Short mmCIF file of N, CA, C and O in Angstrom, two decimals:
data_model
loop_
_atom_site.label_atom_id
_atom_site.label_comp_id
_atom_site.label_asym_id
_atom_site.label_seq_id
_atom_site.Cartn_x
_atom_site.Cartn_y
_atom_site.Cartn_z
N UNK A 94 -265.42 5.24 -160.11
CA UNK A 94 -264.08 5.46 -161.10
C UNK A 94 -263.22 5.90 -160.24
O UNK A 94 -263.43 7.05 -159.06
N UNK A 95 -262.21 5.37 -160.08
CA UNK A 95 -260.76 5.90 -159.43
C UNK A 95 -260.16 6.95 -159.78
O UNK A 95 -260.27 7.32 -161.09
N UNK A 96 -259.49 7.57 -158.82
CA UNK A 96 -259.49 9.10 -159.07
C UNK A 96 -257.66 8.99 -159.22
O UNK A 96 -256.95 9.72 -159.89
N UNK A 97 -257.00 7.65 -159.16
CA UNK A 97 -255.76 7.48 -159.54
C UNK A 97 -255.73 6.11 -160.20
O UNK A 97 -256.22 5.32 -159.93
N UNK A 98 -254.75 6.07 -161.18
CA UNK A 98 -254.97 4.70 -162.26
C UNK A 98 -253.55 4.16 -161.50
O UNK A 98 -252.73 4.17 -160.63
N UNK A 99 -253.70 2.63 -161.93
CA UNK A 99 -252.52 1.54 -161.67
C UNK A 99 -251.16 2.39 -162.40
O UNK A 99 -250.15 2.36 -161.58
N UNK A 100 -251.31 2.69 -163.71
CA UNK A 100 -249.94 3.51 -164.25
C UNK A 100 -249.52 4.46 -163.38
O UNK A 100 -248.22 4.64 -163.38
N UNK A 101 -250.32 5.28 -162.80
CA UNK A 101 -249.92 6.40 -162.04
C UNK A 101 -249.48 6.00 -160.84
O UNK A 101 -248.09 6.42 -160.40
N UNK A 102 -249.80 5.01 -160.33
CA UNK A 102 -248.91 4.36 -159.03
C UNK A 102 -247.58 3.73 -159.59
O UNK A 102 -246.86 3.85 -158.74
N UNK A 103 -247.75 2.96 -160.54
CA UNK A 103 -246.30 2.49 -160.72
C UNK A 103 -245.60 3.51 -161.16
O UNK A 103 -244.25 3.21 -161.25
N UNK A 104 -245.65 4.71 -161.80
CA UNK A 104 -244.88 5.80 -162.41
C UNK A 104 -244.24 6.38 -160.87
O UNK A 104 -243.22 6.57 -161.22
N UNK A 105 -245.25 6.52 -159.94
CA UNK A 105 -244.56 7.20 -158.50
C UNK A 105 -243.79 6.28 -158.26
O UNK A 105 -242.72 6.60 -157.65
N UNK A 106 -244.07 4.70 -158.03
CA UNK A 106 -243.12 4.25 -157.49
C UNK A 106 -241.91 3.81 -158.04
O UNK A 106 -240.90 3.98 -157.25
N UNK A 107 -241.66 4.03 -159.18
CA UNK A 107 -240.61 3.93 -159.80
C UNK A 107 -239.86 5.04 -159.64
O UNK A 107 -238.64 5.09 -159.37
N UNK A 108 -240.37 6.35 -159.72
CA UNK A 108 -239.54 7.83 -159.24
C UNK A 108 -239.06 7.51 -157.60
O UNK A 108 -238.15 8.14 -157.64
N UNK A 109 -239.73 6.55 -156.69
CA UNK A 109 -239.25 6.64 -155.53
C UNK A 109 -238.56 5.42 -155.75
O UNK A 109 -237.86 5.06 -154.50
N UNK A 110 -238.06 4.78 -156.61
CA UNK A 110 -237.05 3.66 -156.64
C UNK A 110 -237.43 2.63 -155.66
O UNK A 110 -236.93 1.74 -155.01
N UNK A 111 -238.89 2.18 -155.66
CA UNK A 111 -239.72 0.98 -155.16
C UNK A 111 -240.24 0.28 -156.45
O UNK A 111 -240.67 0.57 -157.17
N UNK A 112 -239.98 -1.20 -156.06
CA UNK A 112 -240.33 -2.14 -156.83
C UNK A 112 -241.88 -2.42 -156.46
O UNK A 112 -241.91 -2.84 -155.43
N UNK A 113 -242.61 -2.43 -157.38
CA UNK A 113 -244.02 -2.86 -156.88
C UNK A 113 -244.47 -3.75 -158.06
O UNK A 113 -244.41 -3.56 -159.13
N UNK A 114 -244.98 -4.87 -157.56
CA UNK A 114 -245.67 -5.89 -158.17
C UNK A 114 -247.16 -5.35 -158.77
O UNK A 114 -247.52 -4.56 -158.13
N UNK A 115 -247.70 -6.03 -159.59
CA UNK A 115 -249.22 -5.69 -160.40
C UNK A 115 -250.01 -5.60 -158.96
O UNK A 115 -251.01 -4.82 -159.17
N UNK A 116 -249.87 -6.95 -158.11
CA UNK A 116 -251.01 -7.02 -157.25
C UNK A 116 -250.74 -5.73 -156.10
O UNK A 116 -251.78 -5.13 -155.35
N UNK A 117 -249.62 -5.49 -155.88
CA UNK A 117 -249.41 -4.26 -154.92
C UNK A 117 -249.81 -2.90 -155.24
O UNK A 117 -250.65 -2.03 -154.87
N UNK A 118 -249.55 -2.72 -156.85
CA UNK A 118 -250.09 -1.47 -157.57
C UNK A 118 -251.61 -1.48 -157.32
O UNK A 118 -252.05 -0.28 -157.28
N UNK A 119 -252.37 -2.49 -157.72
CA UNK A 119 -253.89 -2.31 -157.65
C UNK A 119 -254.17 -2.46 -156.11
O UNK A 119 -255.29 -1.56 -155.87
N UNK A 120 -253.61 -2.91 -155.02
CA UNK A 120 -253.78 -2.29 -153.72
C UNK A 120 -253.89 -1.09 -153.60
O UNK A 120 -254.39 -0.32 -152.80
N UNK A 121 -252.62 -0.52 -153.76
CA UNK A 121 -252.08 1.00 -153.37
C UNK A 121 -252.97 1.77 -154.50
O UNK A 121 -253.50 2.72 -153.78
N UNK A 122 -253.56 1.29 -155.36
CA UNK A 122 -254.61 2.42 -156.22
C UNK A 122 -255.60 2.43 -155.33
O UNK A 122 -256.54 3.43 -155.17
N UNK A 123 -256.23 1.29 -154.82
CA UNK A 123 -257.29 1.38 -153.89
C UNK A 123 -257.27 2.14 -152.68
O UNK A 123 -258.05 2.79 -152.43
N UNK A 124 -256.07 2.00 -152.01
CA UNK A 124 -255.72 2.82 -150.57
C UNK A 124 -255.73 4.68 -151.25
O UNK A 124 -256.13 5.27 -150.69
N UNK A 125 -254.57 4.83 -152.22
CA UNK A 125 -254.73 5.88 -152.78
C UNK A 125 -256.29 6.58 -153.03
O UNK A 125 -256.50 7.78 -152.84
N UNK A 126 -256.84 5.69 -153.73
CA UNK A 126 -258.23 6.73 -154.04
C UNK A 126 -259.12 6.97 -153.14
O UNK A 126 -259.36 7.76 -152.50
N UNK A 127 -258.90 5.96 -151.56
CA UNK A 127 -259.46 6.12 -150.59
C UNK A 127 -258.85 7.38 -149.66
O UNK A 127 -259.77 8.26 -149.32
N UNK A 128 -257.84 7.56 -149.64
CA UNK A 128 -257.26 8.73 -149.30
C UNK A 128 -257.59 10.05 -150.12
O UNK A 128 -257.97 10.75 -149.22
N UNK A 129 -257.85 9.89 -151.36
CA UNK A 129 -258.47 11.31 -152.35
C UNK A 129 -259.74 11.54 -151.80
O UNK A 129 -260.00 12.63 -151.64
N UNK A 130 -260.38 10.22 -151.43
CA UNK A 130 -261.68 10.42 -151.17
C UNK A 130 -261.96 11.35 -149.93
O UNK A 130 -262.83 12.36 -149.65
N UNK A 131 -261.14 10.99 -148.88
CA UNK A 131 -261.08 11.80 -147.57
C UNK A 131 -260.78 12.87 -147.59
O UNK A 131 -261.34 13.85 -147.02
N UNK A 132 -259.81 13.49 -148.28
CA UNK A 132 -259.16 14.63 -148.46
C UNK A 132 -260.37 15.42 -149.34
O UNK A 132 -260.48 16.62 -148.85
N UNK A 133 -261.01 15.06 -150.25
CA UNK A 133 -262.23 15.76 -150.88
C UNK A 133 -263.18 16.32 -149.71
O UNK A 133 -263.93 17.10 -149.73
N UNK A 134 -263.46 15.04 -148.86
CA UNK A 134 -264.72 15.23 -147.78
C UNK A 134 -263.88 16.75 -147.21
O UNK A 134 -264.87 17.40 -146.53
N UNK A 135 -262.65 16.72 -146.61
CA UNK A 135 -262.47 17.74 -145.81
C UNK A 135 -262.12 19.02 -146.46
O UNK A 135 -262.70 19.97 -145.81
N UNK A 136 -262.28 19.00 -147.84
CA UNK A 136 -262.65 20.23 -149.02
C UNK A 136 -263.78 20.66 -148.60
O UNK A 136 -264.25 21.76 -148.92
N UNK A 137 -264.83 20.02 -148.21
CA UNK A 137 -266.18 20.43 -148.05
C UNK A 137 -266.44 21.14 -146.94
O UNK A 137 -267.61 21.55 -146.93
N UNK A 138 -265.30 21.26 -146.12
CA UNK A 138 -265.94 21.58 -144.89
C UNK A 138 -265.61 23.42 -145.02
O UNK A 138 -264.83 23.76 -145.67
N UNK A 139 -266.21 24.04 -144.12
CA UNK A 139 -266.44 25.51 -144.03
C UNK A 139 -265.23 25.80 -142.94
O UNK A 139 -265.25 25.80 -142.16
N UNK A 140 -263.95 26.51 -143.86
CA UNK A 140 -262.89 26.80 -142.96
C UNK A 140 -262.50 28.37 -143.02
O UNK A 140 -261.63 28.76 -142.70
N UNK A 141 -263.45 29.05 -143.42
CA UNK A 141 -263.39 30.37 -143.41
C UNK A 141 -263.18 31.43 -142.09
O UNK A 141 -262.14 32.19 -142.36
N UNK A 142 -263.54 30.86 -141.14
CA UNK A 142 -263.28 31.66 -139.94
C UNK A 142 -262.03 30.85 -139.14
O UNK A 142 -262.18 31.20 -138.04
N UNK A 143 -261.37 29.74 -139.40
CA UNK A 143 -260.39 29.12 -138.72
C UNK A 143 -259.29 29.64 -139.16
O UNK A 143 -258.90 29.72 -140.24
N UNK A 144 -258.34 30.08 -138.13
CA UNK A 144 -257.10 30.49 -137.99
C UNK A 144 -256.20 29.51 -138.73
O UNK A 144 -256.18 28.25 -138.19
N UNK A 145 -255.08 29.58 -139.65
CA UNK A 145 -254.53 28.54 -139.80
C UNK A 145 -253.26 28.45 -138.84
O UNK A 145 -253.05 29.40 -137.92
N UNK A 146 -252.84 27.32 -138.25
CA UNK A 146 -251.91 26.86 -137.19
C UNK A 146 -250.91 25.81 -137.97
O UNK A 146 -250.99 25.17 -138.62
N UNK A 147 -250.09 26.12 -137.01
CA UNK A 147 -248.65 24.87 -137.41
C UNK A 147 -248.80 23.82 -136.32
O UNK A 147 -248.29 22.39 -136.53
N UNK A 148 -249.72 24.24 -135.19
CA UNK A 148 -249.72 22.88 -134.25
C UNK A 148 -250.99 23.08 -133.62
O UNK A 148 -251.77 23.98 -133.21
N UNK A 149 -251.73 21.75 -133.24
CA UNK A 149 -253.04 22.01 -132.86
C UNK A 149 -252.99 22.26 -131.53
O UNK A 149 -254.18 22.87 -130.84
N UNK A 150 -252.42 22.32 -130.55
CA UNK A 150 -251.77 22.68 -129.08
C UNK A 150 -251.24 24.20 -129.42
O UNK A 150 -250.36 24.36 -129.70
N UNK A 151 -251.78 24.90 -128.37
CA UNK A 151 -251.00 26.42 -128.02
C UNK A 151 -249.91 25.79 -127.13
O UNK A 151 -249.69 26.19 -125.93
N UNK A 152 -248.78 26.08 -127.98
CA UNK A 152 -247.54 25.50 -127.38
C UNK A 152 -246.54 26.99 -127.37
O UNK A 152 -246.51 27.65 -128.24
N UNK A 153 -245.60 27.06 -126.28
CA UNK A 153 -244.59 27.84 -126.12
C UNK A 153 -243.35 27.29 -126.17
O UNK A 153 -243.09 26.50 -125.59
N UNK A 154 -242.54 27.86 -126.19
CA UNK A 154 -241.33 27.74 -126.21
C UNK A 154 -240.73 27.30 -124.80
O UNK A 154 -240.82 28.45 -123.97
N UNK A 155 -240.47 26.42 -124.35
CA UNK A 155 -239.99 26.00 -122.94
C UNK A 155 -238.61 25.69 -122.68
O UNK A 155 -238.40 25.46 -121.73
N UNK A 156 -237.70 26.54 -123.59
CA UNK A 156 -236.51 26.68 -122.98
C UNK A 156 -236.28 27.47 -122.52
O UNK A 156 -236.83 28.58 -122.25
N UNK A 157 -234.97 27.50 -121.63
CA UNK A 157 -234.64 28.41 -120.63
C UNK A 157 -234.52 29.83 -120.97
O UNK A 157 -234.04 30.02 -122.51
N UNK A 158 -234.05 30.87 -120.46
CA UNK A 158 -233.92 32.02 -121.02
C UNK A 158 -232.12 31.87 -121.29
O UNK A 158 -231.63 31.75 -120.51
N UNK A 159 -231.77 32.54 -122.34
CA UNK A 159 -230.11 32.61 -122.73
C UNK A 159 -229.61 33.79 -122.10
O UNK A 159 -229.58 34.71 -122.42
N UNK A 160 -228.87 33.48 -120.97
CA UNK A 160 -227.93 34.52 -119.88
C UNK A 160 -226.60 34.29 -120.06
O UNK A 160 -226.00 33.12 -120.03
N UNK A 161 -226.08 35.40 -120.32
CA UNK A 161 -224.60 35.17 -120.48
C UNK A 161 -223.81 34.87 -119.15
O UNK A 161 -224.38 35.55 -118.13
N UNK A 162 -222.84 33.74 -119.17
CA UNK A 162 -222.29 33.36 -117.89
C UNK A 162 -220.69 33.37 -118.30
O UNK A 162 -220.25 33.20 -119.23
N UNK A 163 -220.31 33.36 -116.92
CA UNK A 163 -218.65 33.31 -116.98
C UNK A 163 -218.34 31.89 -117.46
O UNK A 163 -218.78 30.89 -116.93
N UNK A 164 -217.46 31.75 -118.51
CA UNK A 164 -217.04 30.64 -118.92
C UNK A 164 -215.61 30.26 -118.15
O UNK A 164 -215.27 30.37 -116.81
N UNK A 165 -215.02 28.95 -118.17
CA UNK A 165 -214.08 28.32 -117.85
C UNK A 165 -212.84 29.27 -117.62
O UNK A 165 -212.55 29.94 -118.93
N UNK A 166 -211.93 29.16 -117.01
CA UNK A 166 -210.57 29.94 -117.10
C UNK A 166 -209.74 29.54 -118.24
O UNK A 166 -209.84 28.11 -118.42
N UNK A 167 -209.21 30.53 -118.76
CA UNK A 167 -208.39 30.28 -120.22
C UNK A 167 -207.61 29.01 -119.91
O UNK A 167 -206.91 28.21 -120.74
N UNK A 168 -206.83 28.92 -118.64
CA UNK A 168 -206.08 28.00 -118.40
C UNK A 168 -206.33 26.80 -118.33
O UNK A 168 -205.72 25.85 -118.63
N UNK A 169 -207.70 26.42 -117.90
CA UNK A 169 -208.28 25.04 -117.78
C UNK A 169 -208.44 24.88 -119.16
O UNK A 169 -208.65 23.44 -119.65
N UNK A 170 -208.73 25.62 -120.03
CA UNK A 170 -209.21 25.28 -121.31
C UNK A 170 -208.06 24.66 -122.12
O UNK A 170 -208.24 23.75 -123.02
N UNK A 171 -206.85 25.39 -121.94
CA UNK A 171 -205.90 25.20 -123.24
C UNK A 171 -204.97 24.05 -122.62
O UNK A 171 -204.15 23.75 -122.96
N UNK A 172 -205.07 23.77 -121.13
CA UNK A 172 -204.07 22.62 -120.51
C UNK A 172 -204.30 21.45 -121.44
O UNK A 172 -203.30 20.78 -121.01
N UNK A 173 -205.27 20.81 -121.95
CA UNK A 173 -205.41 19.82 -122.49
C UNK A 173 -205.30 20.18 -124.08
O UNK A 173 -204.90 19.00 -124.56
N UNK A 174 -205.09 21.14 -124.39
CA UNK A 174 -204.84 21.33 -126.23
C UNK A 174 -203.42 20.92 -126.48
O UNK A 174 -202.60 21.08 -125.42
N UNK A 175 -203.16 20.39 -127.48
CA UNK A 175 -201.64 19.61 -127.95
C UNK A 175 -200.85 20.91 -128.24
O UNK A 175 -199.85 21.09 -128.00
N UNK A 176 -201.45 21.90 -128.57
CA UNK A 176 -200.56 23.01 -129.03
C UNK A 176 -201.58 24.45 -128.86
O UNK A 176 -202.76 24.59 -129.18
N UNK A 177 -201.16 25.69 -128.10
CA UNK A 177 -201.86 26.91 -127.83
C UNK A 177 -200.88 27.96 -127.67
O UNK A 177 -199.64 27.56 -127.35
N UNK A 178 -201.46 28.81 -127.78
CA UNK A 178 -200.51 30.36 -127.70
C UNK A 178 -201.34 31.22 -127.57
O UNK A 178 -202.62 31.79 -128.07
N UNK A 179 -201.05 32.15 -126.48
CA UNK A 179 -201.86 33.58 -126.01
C UNK A 179 -203.27 33.15 -125.86
O UNK A 179 -204.15 34.03 -126.04
N UNK A 180 -203.45 32.20 -125.12
CA UNK A 180 -204.71 31.67 -124.97
C UNK A 180 -205.81 31.24 -126.18
O UNK A 180 -206.95 30.99 -126.07
N UNK A 181 -205.15 30.83 -127.14
CA UNK A 181 -205.70 30.34 -128.24
C UNK A 181 -205.31 29.02 -128.60
O UNK A 181 -203.90 28.58 -128.52
N UNK A 182 -206.42 28.22 -129.28
CA UNK A 182 -205.77 26.77 -129.32
C UNK A 182 -205.28 26.83 -130.65
O UNK A 182 -206.00 27.22 -131.58
N UNK A 183 -204.09 26.28 -130.88
CA UNK A 183 -203.70 26.55 -132.38
C UNK A 183 -203.95 24.98 -133.21
O UNK A 183 -203.81 24.03 -132.37
N UNK A 184 -204.23 24.98 -134.22
CA UNK A 184 -204.54 23.68 -134.94
C UNK A 184 -203.85 23.86 -136.51
O UNK A 184 -203.41 24.88 -136.72
N UNK A 185 -203.63 22.69 -137.30
CA UNK A 185 -203.03 22.60 -138.31
C UNK A 185 -203.79 23.77 -139.58
O UNK A 185 -204.82 23.47 -139.21
N UNK A 186 -202.77 24.38 -140.33
CA UNK A 186 -203.23 25.02 -141.31
C UNK A 186 -204.21 24.02 -142.60
O UNK A 186 -203.28 23.11 -142.74
N UNK A 187 -205.14 24.51 -142.91
CA UNK A 187 -205.91 23.51 -144.20
C UNK A 187 -205.98 24.41 -145.15
O UNK A 187 -206.00 23.88 -146.07
N UNK A 188 -205.95 25.90 -145.03
CA UNK A 188 -205.95 26.63 -146.21
C UNK A 188 -204.85 27.17 -146.49
O UNK A 188 -204.11 27.89 -145.55
N UNK A 189 -204.19 27.52 -147.76
CA UNK A 189 -203.30 28.33 -147.76
C UNK A 189 -203.75 29.79 -148.67
O UNK A 189 -204.41 29.88 -149.21
#
């Protein structure tokens, strides 16, 4: 007996805004039943001593350390700005 019905497949397809023919619904029903069967096999495994992981590999952050460094001189930063005052770039007001 199938664990999922054709009507359920059509309902999910409708929710996902997918056009599914009757033949496709039959095919998807068989495929989804096979997936559910496999998931049930995984449920039979004893995982009491297995730690939860987010990734199968022991990965570390490979990014460089964030160190503050001196930026560009203010004169170089504002020289291409269309409007600036006291080292700040001025922009049009959008809120009143």
